[in-house]
Structure formats: C-alpha cells, structure tokens
C-alpha cells in the first residue's frame, strides 16, 4: 500500500481486456472485494458524479442512502450501514457526500481511506471542493475517478502520480469571499487571504494563473492547526484535555527544491528522544506527547536542530501530526464556562451561562457557537441576552421541537466575558443538572495556537539566486469537542 491507502501498482495494458477496462480483473491486494458503485452527491442528494463498476446494483441506491441520511439526521447517520444486503460507506466533505456501495464483504476502513484520499485529490486538482467546482469540472473529475478506481478496485490516489495520466485542464472557481478582500492588498503584501491557497496544482504546474495574483505563483503555504478536546466541570475544573494538531503544507514551488522547516528550539517530545522524559525529565517550553511525520520528511537534523528536511510533493499534505494528552498550563484553555442554576420559583428555573475568552485581547475568535438542550420535561423556555449585547454580533435562539438553545457570536474579542440567560418552566422537583446534557462549544481562533508550536524559519534551497518564492504561514485553533457539564 502507498501512504494514501491504495495499491501503488497500476494495471498493465496486457492485464486489461480488449475494448476497455470494464472487464478488467486486477490482481487482488489489500482490497480483496471490490466496490460496486461510486457517487458524489450534492447537499440536496442529486448525483453529480456516478460510476457503476460492476453492474450489480441500480442507480437508485443513492436515493436509499439519502433517505437514511434524512431519516436519521446528518449528525446521527453512521458512515457505514447496511440496507437490504447493500453496504453503504460514505465520507462527507464541504457539504458533499462521497459514497461507495457494494454487495461484497469489503473492509470499511479501507473504503473510507480511499474516499478521504479522493476528496483530497479532487481538492488538489480543482483548487476548491464544492458543488460549483465539481459541475464546472465534471470531465476532469470523471477522469480522476477512472484513474483512482478501476473495476471497483483502488489503483493510485497520489496527486503527483496522477498528473501523467490526466489531460483535461481545470476550470478555476474562486471562493466568493476573495473578491471583496482583493483591494486591501498591496503589490507585495505581508499578509494574504486564507483562500489564496485554494488553487489547482495543475494550473500551477502548467504556468497558468496562480490564484488571485497575476504572475508569480512560486509560493508555499503552511498551516499550524490545533484541535482542542476538553471537558470542564461547572466549577471550572478541567476533567480531560487534549490537543490533536498538525502541520499542513501546500506547495506551489517551481521545480522540486528542498525545503528546510525549522520548529521551536526548545521543542520536546515527551514520549522519548532527546530532552524528553527518557532524558531525565528535562522539559522545554513546548512539549508534545506523540508525533509522526510524512514519508517524505528526513529527520537527520530533527533531534539536534529541530529542522525537518523535505521535498514537498504536489498538492496538500500533512507534514507532521502531534498530540498533547494533558493540560500543561491554565493558559492552554482558550475559553472558560461557568453555568449557574437559579431556582426562581417552584416551576421556574434560570440557567445563567457565563463564558470568558482567556486568550490575548489583540486576537478574536470567530464562528463561536454554544449549544445545549433544556430538559425534555420543560414545557416552555426563553433565552435573553444582556441589554448591552451588540446587535448583529450575538444571536440566541430556542427551538421548541428539539429543545435546543443555540448562542452564536460572530466575533469574540480576547479577554472579554459574555453571558446568556435561559429561563425554563419545569415540573416541580425537576433536577435540571441530571436531565440536561453538557454545554457544547465550537469556535475558531485565527493567528493563535495553544500548543505554542511555531515555525522558526523556512528555507527553500535552490542554486539559482533569482529564485525568490513567497512563504505564507498561518496558525489556527479550533474546537474538536469542547464541553462543560452543568
């Protein structure tokens, strides 16, 4: 298997039947049973891409999948299920559903890995993965699918390897938000819109237009992403805390230069290695519990200098994954929640939720969403924000059918505290703390990472002195599962 979970070996022409590939019977490797169909479904359930590899199932199987999705709910429908002897395996990305069906006993994890890699390949070649991009580039997408899967068996899903077999050029699709931000940039900006990385590797390789800046295009994008999982008590204590992070890279460099990526000098891998727990308990300022690297990374200078050496392949890939399993400092919590229950009368109860942003005041969180459910026995509920709450920035709603409260804050400045009041009518003797579930929180904090991992410098080794690439580095922290008990 390659690093993408697909067999490296492509079918030789002699192994394919005369008249095309449909009758091919490839040598069986990791996937001993084939998939029958492949669908790429729009958010409304319509099939944008459809491939029937074996003629075993009708095209209407996608309707069965979408019916199950609607019946069980988008958040409750499992990625793998069986209906009438047909197995459905699906991956959702950017609102699109990548679906495989089969009547054989196929390994679900391998199919999920295949579909996940297919989404990455489509994004690499289209630049943007959405319904509009797929419809404008459906011939290219069908060409991709034909190369990735042959007669139901996965072949090669590596972006670099596929370039030799594809002949259609992608039609660029620009994200809507980019055009409004263009006038604010100067000729040589020190900052760039995050959407600038959404462009096709094929147009770059062919010397076409590079994103939203004419000329140039010799650039590399690096993202340091932290995903936080935390469980807090009503008193503010931390029960569990972990950070799953990664360093993502997307290269549009001309040629194949070598890249030296230097991280924090005081970086410590606690699971072992120099400076870690195995070295006598000497810890640095930045401590990681576990790390793993992409296969193209050379680690000769990592132990001594904390420098990663690599030749970036085409497309977007993860250079390094890391994990922090425990809370090292109170500063690692970007938000603190304090839910307080007040009994107003025998049948009236108020839940006051106060949230404070514990990150620097020069930063701000975006797309903050706090949700919780009131007790099922509650006959009525209402939500209210303080009188000084900014209109248009905060909204709070209660949905009677689902008993759900949703509090949305578009932009939350660091160091500030906000509150929400929810009044409920409940039966006498109702224990709200037992009947209510936890308070869940979702957020994104640009230019901030709780792991404190940083790129010290990024050197691109090229003999030609006129080789002047652009380097873009971005930090982002967002919630994976951030909850607080009532």
Short mmCIF file of N, CA, C and O in Angstrom, two decimals, residues 344-461:
data_model
loop_
_atom_site.label_atom_id
_atom_site.label_comp_id
_atom_site.label_asym_id
_atom_site.label_seq_id
_atom_site.Cartn_x
_atom_site.Cartn_y
_atom_site.Cartn_z
N UNK A 344 -36.03 30.20 40.49
CA UNK A 344 -36.82 31.42 40.68
C UNK A 344 -38.11 31.13 41.44
O UNK A 344 -38.56 31.97 42.23
N UNK A 345 -38.71 29.99 41.18
CA UNK A 345 -39.93 29.59 41.88
C UNK A 345 -40.04 28.06 41.80
O UNK A 345 -39.11 27.39 41.34
N UNK A 346 -41.18 27.53 42.21
CA UNK A 346 -41.34 26.07 42.19
C UNK A 346 -41.31 25.53 40.77
O UNK A 346 -40.84 24.40 40.54
N UNK A 347 -41.77 26.31 39.81
CA UNK A 347 -41.83 25.84 38.44
C UNK A 347 -40.93 26.65 37.48
O UNK A 347 -40.88 26.34 36.30
N UNK A 348 -40.27 27.64 37.97
CA UNK A 348 -39.42 28.49 37.12
C UNK A 348 -37.96 28.31 37.52
O UNK A 348 -37.61 28.42 38.71
N UNK A 349 -37.12 28.09 36.53
CA UNK A 349 -35.69 27.92 36.75
C UNK A 349 -34.93 28.70 35.69
O UNK A 349 -35.33 28.75 34.52
N UNK A 350 -33.83 29.31 36.10
CA UNK A 350 -32.99 30.08 35.18
C UNK A 350 -31.59 29.47 35.13
O UNK A 350 -30.99 29.15 36.16
N UNK A 351 -31.08 29.32 33.91
CA UNK A 351 -29.71 28.87 33.70
C UNK A 351 -28.91 30.05 33.15
O UNK A 351 -29.18 30.54 32.05
N UNK A 352 -27.94 30.50 33.93
CA UNK A 352 -27.07 31.59 33.52
C UNK A 352 -25.73 31.02 33.08
O UNK A 352 -25.04 30.35 33.85
N UNK A 353 -25.37 31.25 31.82
CA UNK A 353 -24.10 30.74 31.28
C UNK A 353 -23.19 31.94 31.02
O UNK A 353 -23.53 32.83 30.23
N UNK A 354 -22.04 31.95 31.70
CA UNK A 354 -21.04 33.00 31.52
C UNK A 354 -19.79 32.37 30.91
O UNK A 354 -19.31 31.35 31.39
N UNK A 355 -19.30 32.99 29.86
CA UNK A 355 -18.13 32.49 29.14
C UNK A 355 -17.11 33.60 29.02
O UNK A 355 -17.45 34.73 28.63
N UNK A 356 -15.86 33.28 29.36
CA UNK A 356 -14.78 34.25 29.26
C UNK A 356 -13.72 33.75 28.29
O UNK A 356 -13.33 32.58 28.33
N UNK A 357 -13.23 34.64 27.44
CA UNK A 357 -12.17 34.31 26.49
C UNK A 357 -10.83 34.55 27.16
O UNK A 357 -10.50 35.70 27.50
N UNK A 358 -10.04 33.50 27.36
CA UNK A 358 -8.76 33.58 28.04
C UNK A 358 -7.60 33.55 27.05
O UNK A 358 -6.65 32.79 27.23
N UNK A 359 -7.67 34.34 26.02
CA UNK A 359 -6.55 34.49 25.10
C UNK A 359 -6.28 35.98 24.91
O UNK A 359 -7.11 36.81 25.31
N UNK A 360 -5.14 36.36 24.34
CA UNK A 360 -4.78 37.79 24.28
C UNK A 360 -5.85 38.66 23.64
O UNK A 360 -6.54 38.26 22.70
N UNK A 361 -5.97 39.88 24.18
CA UNK A 361 -7.03 40.78 23.72
C UNK A 361 -6.81 41.30 22.30
O UNK A 361 -7.73 41.85 21.69
N UNK A 362 -5.60 41.15 21.75
CA UNK A 362 -5.36 41.58 20.37
C UNK A 362 -5.91 40.58 19.35
O UNK A 362 -5.95 40.87 18.15
N UNK A 363 -6.33 39.41 19.83
CA UNK A 363 -6.89 38.38 18.95
C UNK A 363 -8.40 38.31 19.16
O UNK A 363 -8.95 38.90 20.10
N UNK A 364 -9.06 37.57 18.31
CA UNK A 364 -10.50 37.37 18.45
C UNK A 364 -10.88 36.00 17.89
O UNK A 364 -10.24 35.49 16.96
N UNK A 365 -11.90 35.41 18.47
CA UNK A 365 -12.44 34.14 17.98
C UNK A 365 -13.60 34.42 17.03
O UNK A 365 -14.32 35.42 17.19
N UNK A 366 -13.77 33.55 16.06
CA UNK A 366 -14.84 33.72 15.08
C UNK A 366 -15.67 32.44 15.03
O UNK A 366 -15.23 31.37 15.46
N UNK A 367 -16.88 32.61 14.53
CA UNK A 367 -17.81 31.47 14.37
C UNK A 367 -18.00 30.71 15.67
O UNK A 367 -17.98 29.48 15.70
N UNK A 368 -18.17 31.44 16.75
CA UNK A 368 -18.38 30.81 18.06
C UNK A 368 -19.84 30.38 18.16
O UNK A 368 -20.76 31.18 17.92
N UNK A 369 -20.05 29.13 18.53
CA UNK A 369 -21.41 28.59 18.64
C UNK A 369 -21.49 27.76 19.92
O UNK A 369 -20.74 26.79 20.10
N UNK A 370 -22.40 28.14 20.82
CA UNK A 370 -22.61 27.43 22.09
C UNK A 370 -24.02 26.84 22.05
O UNK A 370 -24.99 27.56 21.81
N UNK A 371 -24.11 25.54 22.27
CA UNK A 371 -25.40 24.85 22.19
C UNK A 371 -25.61 23.95 23.41
O UNK A 371 -24.64 23.41 23.96
N UNK A 372 -26.85 23.81 23.80
CA UNK A 372 -27.24 22.87 24.85
C UNK A 372 -28.73 22.62 24.74
O UNK A 372 -29.46 23.40 24.10
N UNK A 373 -29.19 21.56 25.37
CA UNK A 373 -30.61 21.20 25.37
C UNK A 373 -31.21 21.43 26.76
O UNK A 373 -30.56 21.12 27.78
N UNK A 374 -32.41 21.97 26.80
CA UNK A 374 -33.13 22.10 28.06
C UNK A 374 -33.76 20.75 28.39
O UNK A 374 -33.84 19.87 27.53
N UNK A 375 -34.18 20.52 29.64
CA UNK A 375 -34.80 19.23 29.99
C UNK A 375 -36.01 18.91 29.10
O UNK A 375 -36.77 19.80 28.71
N UNK A 376 -36.18 17.65 28.78
CA UNK A 376 -37.31 17.24 27.95
C UNK A 376 -38.64 17.51 28.63
O UNK A 376 -39.67 17.68 27.97
N UNK A 377 -38.62 17.55 29.96
CA UNK A 377 -39.87 17.81 30.70
C UNK A 377 -40.24 19.28 30.73
O UNK A 377 -41.32 19.64 31.22
N UNK A 378 -39.38 20.16 30.22
CA UNK A 378 -39.68 21.59 30.23
C UNK A 378 -40.83 21.89 29.26
O UNK A 378 -40.80 21.49 28.10
N UNK A 379 -41.82 22.60 29.75
CA UNK A 379 -42.98 22.94 28.91
C UNK A 379 -42.76 24.22 28.12
O UNK A 379 -43.42 24.44 27.10
N UNK A 380 -41.84 25.08 28.56
CA UNK A 380 -41.57 26.32 27.86
C UNK A 380 -40.18 26.80 28.24
O UNK A 380 -39.65 26.46 29.30
N UNK A 381 -39.58 27.58 27.36
CA UNK A 381 -38.25 28.14 27.61
C UNK A 381 -38.08 29.40 26.79
O UNK A 381 -38.67 29.56 25.72
N UNK A 382 -37.25 30.31 27.29
CA UNK A 382 -36.95 31.55 26.59
C UNK A 382 -35.50 31.93 26.87
O UNK A 382 -34.96 31.63 27.93
N UNK A 383 -34.89 32.57 25.90
CA UNK A 383 -33.49 32.98 26.04
C UNK A 383 -33.40 34.50 25.92
O UNK A 383 -34.23 35.14 25.24
N UNK A 384 -32.42 35.08 26.59
CA UNK A 384 -32.25 36.54 26.55
C UNK A 384 -30.78 36.87 26.72
O UNK A 384 -30.05 36.20 27.46
N UNK A 385 -30.37 37.92 26.02
CA UNK A 385 -29.01 38.43 26.12
C UNK A 385 -29.02 39.71 26.95
O UNK A 385 -30.06 40.37 27.08
N UNK A 386 -27.88 40.10 27.51
CA UNK A 386 -27.84 41.35 28.28
C UNK A 386 -28.21 42.55 27.41
O UNK A 386 -28.11 42.52 26.18
N UNK A 387 -28.63 43.62 28.06
CA UNK A 387 -29.08 44.81 27.33
C UNK A 387 -27.96 45.45 26.53
O UNK A 387 -28.20 46.08 25.49
N UNK A 388 -26.70 45.28 26.99
CA UNK A 388 -25.57 45.89 26.30
C UNK A 388 -24.97 44.99 25.23
O UNK A 388 -23.90 45.29 24.69
N UNK A 389 -25.64 43.86 24.91
CA UNK A 389 -25.12 42.95 23.89
C UNK A 389 -25.16 43.60 22.51
O UNK A 389 -26.15 44.26 22.15
N UNK A 390 -24.12 43.44 21.74
CA UNK A 390 -24.02 44.06 20.41
C UNK A 390 -24.98 43.38 19.46
O UNK A 390 -24.94 42.15 19.28
N UNK A 391 -25.83 44.16 18.83
CA UNK A 391 -26.78 43.61 17.86
C UNK A 391 -26.05 43.25 16.57
O UNK A 391 -25.19 43.98 16.11
N UNK A 392 -26.41 42.13 16.02
CA UNK A 392 -25.76 41.66 14.81
C UNK A 392 -24.54 40.82 15.06
O UNK A 392 -24.12 40.05 14.20
N UNK A 393 -23.93 40.96 16.25
CA UNK A 393 -22.76 40.15 16.60
C UNK A 393 -23.18 38.91 17.38
O UNK A 393 -22.63 37.83 17.18
N UNK A 394 -24.17 39.05 18.27
CA UNK A 394 -24.66 37.93 19.06
C UNK A 394 -26.12 37.64 18.71
O UNK A 394 -26.93 38.56 18.54
N UNK A 395 -26.44 36.36 18.63
CA UNK A 395 -27.82 35.92 18.46
C UNK A 395 -28.05 34.69 19.33
O UNK A 395 -27.15 33.85 19.47
N UNK A 396 -29.24 34.60 19.89
CA UNK A 396 -29.60 33.45 20.72
C UNK A 396 -31.00 33.01 20.33
O UNK A 396 -31.93 33.83 20.23
N UNK A 397 -31.16 31.71 20.10
CA UNK A 397 -32.45 31.17 19.68
C UNK A 397 -32.76 29.89 20.46
O UNK A 397 -31.85 29.17 20.89
N UNK A 398 -34.05 29.63 20.61
CA UNK A 398 -34.53 28.39 21.23
C UNK A 398 -35.48 27.70 20.27
O UNK A 398 -36.42 28.33 19.76
N UNK A 399 -35.24 26.42 20.00
CA UNK A 399 -36.07 25.63 19.11
C UNK A 399 -36.92 24.67 19.93
O UNK A 399 -36.38 23.78 20.60
N UNK A 400 -38.22 24.86 19.89
CA UNK A 400 -39.13 24.07 20.73
C UNK A 400 -39.12 22.60 20.33
O UNK A 400 -39.18 21.71 21.20
N UNK A 401 -39.06 22.30 19.04
CA UNK A 401 -39.17 20.90 18.60
C UNK A 401 -38.00 20.05 19.08
O UNK A 401 -38.17 18.87 19.39
N UNK A 402 -36.81 20.63 19.15
CA UNK A 402 -35.62 19.86 19.57
C UNK A 402 -35.17 20.19 20.98
O UNK A 402 -34.20 19.60 21.47
N UNK A 403 -35.85 21.14 21.62
CA UNK A 403 -35.48 21.60 22.97
C UNK A 403 -34.05 22.10 23.01
O UNK A 403 -33.34 21.92 24.01
N UNK A 404 -33.59 22.71 21.93
CA UNK A 404 -32.20 23.13 21.81
C UNK A 404 -32.07 24.64 21.87
O UNK A 404 -32.87 25.37 21.28
N UNK A 405 -31.03 25.09 22.57
CA UNK A 405 -30.68 26.50 22.64
C UNK A 405 -29.36 26.69 21.89
O UNK A 405 -28.41 25.93 22.09
N UNK A 406 -29.32 27.70 21.02
CA UNK A 406 -28.11 27.98 20.25
C UNK A 406 -27.74 29.45 20.43
O UNK A 406 -28.55 30.34 20.19
N UNK A 407 -26.51 29.66 20.85
CA UNK A 407 -25.98 31.01 21.07
C UNK A 407 -24.81 31.20 20.12
O UNK A 407 -23.81 30.47 20.19
N UNK A 408 -24.92 32.15 19.21
CA UNK A 408 -23.91 32.37 18.17
C UNK A 408 -23.30 33.74 18.36
O UNK A 408 -24.01 34.74 18.50
N UNK A 409 -21.96 33.78 18.36
CA UNK A 409 -21.21 35.03 18.43
C UNK A 409 -20.27 35.05 17.23
O UNK A 409 -19.38 34.20 17.11
N UNK A 410 -20.46 36.01 16.35
CA UNK A 410 -19.66 36.06 15.12
C UNK A 410 -18.21 36.41 15.39
O UNK A 410 -17.30 35.88 14.76
N UNK A 411 -17.98 37.34 16.32
CA UNK A 411 -16.62 37.78 16.62
C UNK A 411 -16.49 38.03 18.11
O UNK A 411 -17.19 38.87 18.67
N UNK A 412 -15.60 37.27 18.76
CA UNK A 412 -15.46 37.32 20.21
C UNK A 412 -14.05 37.83 20.54
O UNK A 412 -13.07 37.11 20.37
N UNK A 413 -13.91 39.06 21.07
CA UNK A 413 -12.57 39.59 21.39
C UNK A 413 -11.95 38.85 22.56
O UNK A 413 -12.64 38.39 23.48
N UNK A 414 -10.63 38.73 22.53
CA UNK A 414 -9.93 38.08 23.64
C UNK A 414 -10.02 38.89 24.91
O UNK A 414 -10.05 40.12 24.91
N UNK A 415 -10.07 38.19 26.05
CA UNK A 415 -10.15 38.84 27.35
C UNK A 415 -11.52 39.30 27.77
O UNK A 415 -11.69 39.82 28.88
N UNK A 416 -12.53 39.14 26.91
CA UNK A 416 -13.88 39.61 27.23
C UNK A 416 -14.75 38.46 27.72
O UNK A 416 -14.50 37.29 27.42
N UNK A 417 -15.79 38.81 28.48
CA UNK A 417 -16.73 37.82 29.01
C UNK A 417 -18.14 38.18 28.56
O UNK A 417 -18.54 39.35 28.60
N UNK A 418 -18.89 37.18 28.12
CA UNK A 418 -20.28 37.35 27.70
C UNK A 418 -21.15 36.36 28.46
O UNK A 418 -20.67 35.35 28.97
N UNK A 419 -22.45 36.64 28.49
CA UNK A 419 -23.37 35.78 29.25
C UNK A 419 -24.68 35.62 28.50
O UNK A 419 -25.06 36.46 27.68
N UNK A 420 -25.37 34.54 28.83
CA UNK A 420 -26.68 34.21 28.26
C UNK A 420 -27.58 33.69 29.36
O UNK A 420 -27.15 32.88 30.21
N UNK A 421 -28.83 34.13 29.35
CA UNK A 421 -29.81 33.68 30.34
C UNK A 421 -30.89 32.86 29.66
O UNK A 421 -31.43 33.27 28.62
N UNK A 422 -31.19 31.70 30.22
CA UNK A 422 -32.26 30.82 29.72
C UNK A 422 -33.22 30.52 30.85
O UNK A 422 -32.84 29.92 31.86
N UNK A 423 -34.47 30.93 30.70
CA UNK A 423 -35.50 30.68 31.70
C UNK A 423 -36.41 29.56 31.22
O UNK A 423 -36.84 29.57 30.07
N UNK A 424 -36.67 28.60 32.11
CA UNK A 424 -37.43 27.40 31.76
C UNK A 424 -38.57 27.19 32.73
O UNK A 424 -38.46 27.52 33.92
N UNK A 425 -39.64 26.63 32.19
CA UNK A 425 -40.77 26.20 33.01
C UNK A 425 -40.71 24.68 33.11
O UNK A 425 -40.86 23.98 32.11
N UNK A 426 -40.45 24.17 34.32
CA UNK A 426 -40.24 22.74 34.52
C UNK A 426 -41.17 22.23 35.61
O UNK A 426 -41.69 23.00 36.43
N UNK A 427 -41.44 20.90 35.64
CA UNK A 427 -42.29 20.35 36.70
C UNK A 427 -41.64 20.51 38.07
O UNK A 427 -40.43 20.67 38.19
N UNK A 428 -42.45 20.46 39.09
CA UNK A 428 -41.94 20.58 40.45
C UNK A 428 -41.02 19.40 40.75
O UNK A 428 -41.29 18.27 40.40
N UNK A 429 -39.91 19.71 41.40
CA UNK A 429 -38.95 18.66 41.77
C UNK A 429 -38.02 18.24 40.65
O UNK A 429 -37.27 17.28 40.81
N UNK A 430 -38.05 18.92 39.53
CA UNK A 430 -37.18 18.56 38.41
C UNK A 430 -35.73 18.91 38.73
O UNK A 430 -35.42 20.04 39.13
N UNK A 431 -34.84 17.94 38.57
CA UNK A 431 -33.41 18.16 38.78
C UNK A 431 -32.77 18.49 37.43
O UNK A 431 -32.47 17.60 36.63
N UNK A 432 -32.57 19.76 37.21
CA UNK A 432 -32.07 20.20 35.91
C UNK A 432 -30.68 19.65 35.62
O UNK A 432 -30.37 19.26 34.49
N UNK A 433 -29.83 19.59 36.60
CA UNK A 433 -28.45 19.13 36.38
C UNK A 433 -28.39 17.69 35.91
O UNK A 433 -27.47 17.30 35.19
N UNK A 434 -29.37 16.89 36.32
CA UNK A 434 -29.40 15.50 35.89
C UNK A 434 -30.06 15.33 34.53
O UNK A 434 -29.67 14.45 33.75
N UNK A 435 -31.05 16.15 34.24
CA UNK A 435 -31.79 16.00 33.00
C UNK A 435 -31.13 16.69 31.81
O UNK A 435 -31.38 16.34 30.66
N UNK A 436 -30.30 17.70 32.08
CA UNK A 436 -29.64 18.41 30.99
C UNK A 436 -28.33 17.74 30.62
O UNK A 436 -27.62 17.20 31.48
N UNK A 437 -28.00 17.79 29.36
CA UNK A 437 -26.71 17.31 28.91
C UNK A 437 -25.66 18.40 29.06
O UNK A 437 -25.91 19.48 29.60
N UNK A 438 -24.46 18.16 28.56
CA UNK A 438 -23.40 19.17 28.67
C UNK A 438 -23.62 20.33 27.71
O UNK A 438 -24.38 20.25 26.75
N UNK A 439 -22.94 21.42 27.98
CA UNK A 439 -22.92 22.58 27.10
C UNK A 439 -21.76 22.41 26.13
O UNK A 439 -20.60 22.25 26.56
N UNK A 440 -22.05 22.43 24.85
CA UNK A 440 -21.02 22.25 23.82
C UNK A 440 -20.66 23.58 23.20
O UNK A 440 -21.51 24.46 23.03
N UNK A 441 -19.39 23.70 22.83
CA UNK A 441 -18.89 24.96 22.29
C UNK A 441 -18.03 24.68 21.07
O UNK A 441 -17.18 23.78 21.07
N UNK A 442 -18.25 25.43 20.01
CA UNK A 442 -17.45 25.36 18.79
C UNK A 442 -16.90 26.75 18.50
O UNK A 442 -17.61 27.74 18.66
N UNK A 443 -15.65 26.81 18.05
CA UNK A 443 -15.03 28.12 17.80
C UNK A 443 -13.80 27.94 16.93
O UNK A 443 -13.28 26.84 16.76
N UNK A 444 -13.34 29.06 16.39
CA UNK A 444 -12.08 29.14 15.65
C UNK A 444 -11.35 30.40 16.10
O UNK A 444 -11.96 31.46 16.24
N UNK A 445 -10.04 30.27 16.34
CA UNK A 445 -9.22 31.41 16.75
C UNK A 445 -8.06 31.52 15.77
O UNK A 445 -7.09 30.76 15.86
N UNK A 446 -8.12 32.44 14.82
CA UNK A 446 -7.01 32.61 13.88
C UNK A 446 -5.79 33.23 14.57
O UNK A 446 -5.91 33.93 15.59
N UNK A 447 -4.62 32.94 14.01
CA UNK A 447 -3.35 33.50 14.50
C UNK A 447 -3.05 33.12 15.94
O UNK A 447 -2.38 33.88 16.67
N UNK A 448 -3.53 31.95 16.36
CA UNK A 448 -3.34 31.52 17.75
C UNK A 448 -3.27 30.01 17.79
O UNK A 448 -4.07 29.34 17.13
N UNK A 449 -2.30 29.47 18.53
CA UNK A 449 -2.25 28.02 18.74
C UNK A 449 -1.85 27.73 20.17
O UNK A 449 -0.85 28.25 20.68
N UNK A 450 -2.64 26.91 20.84
CA UNK A 450 -2.43 26.61 22.25
C UNK A 450 -1.20 25.75 22.47
O UNK A 450 -0.62 25.74 23.55
N UNK A 451 -0.78 25.02 21.46
CA UNK A 451 0.41 24.16 21.61
C UNK A 451 1.70 24.96 21.64
O UNK A 451 2.74 24.44 22.04
N UNK A 452 1.66 26.22 21.20
CA UNK A 452 2.81 27.11 21.12
C UNK A 452 3.85 26.63 20.10
O UNK A 452 4.99 27.12 20.09
N UNK A 453 3.47 25.67 19.27
CA UNK A 453 4.36 25.24 18.21
C UNK A 453 4.47 26.36 17.18
O UNK A 453 3.46 26.97 16.81
N UNK A 454 5.68 26.62 16.70
CA UNK A 454 5.90 27.73 15.78
C UNK A 454 6.95 27.35 14.74
O UNK A 454 7.79 26.48 14.98
N UNK A 455 6.86 28.02 13.61
CA UNK A 455 7.86 27.86 12.55
C UNK A 455 8.93 28.93 12.77
O UNK A 455 8.66 30.13 12.62
N UNK A 456 10.12 28.49 13.16
CA UNK A 456 11.22 29.42 13.41
C UNK A 456 11.71 30.06 12.12
O UNK A 456 11.90 31.26 12.05
N UNK A 457 11.94 29.26 11.12
CA UNK A 457 12.27 29.78 9.79
C UNK A 457 11.99 28.71 8.76
O UNK A 457 11.93 27.51 9.07
N UNK A 458 11.82 29.15 7.52
CA UNK A 458 11.52 28.25 6.41
C UNK A 458 12.47 28.59 5.27
O UNK A 458 12.35 29.65 4.64
N UNK A 459 13.43 27.71 5.03
CA UNK A 459 14.42 27.92 3.99
C UNK A 459 14.11 27.02 2.79
O UNK A 459 13.84 25.83 2.96
N UNK A 460 14.17 27.61 1.61
CA UNK A 460 13.98 26.87 0.37
C UNK A 460 15.31 26.86 -0.37
O UNK A 460 15.82 27.92 -0.76
N UNK A 461 15.89 25.68 -0.50
CA UNK A 461 17.23 25.54 -1.05
C UNK A 461 17.15 25.45 -2.57
O UNK A 461 16.56 24.52 -3.12
#
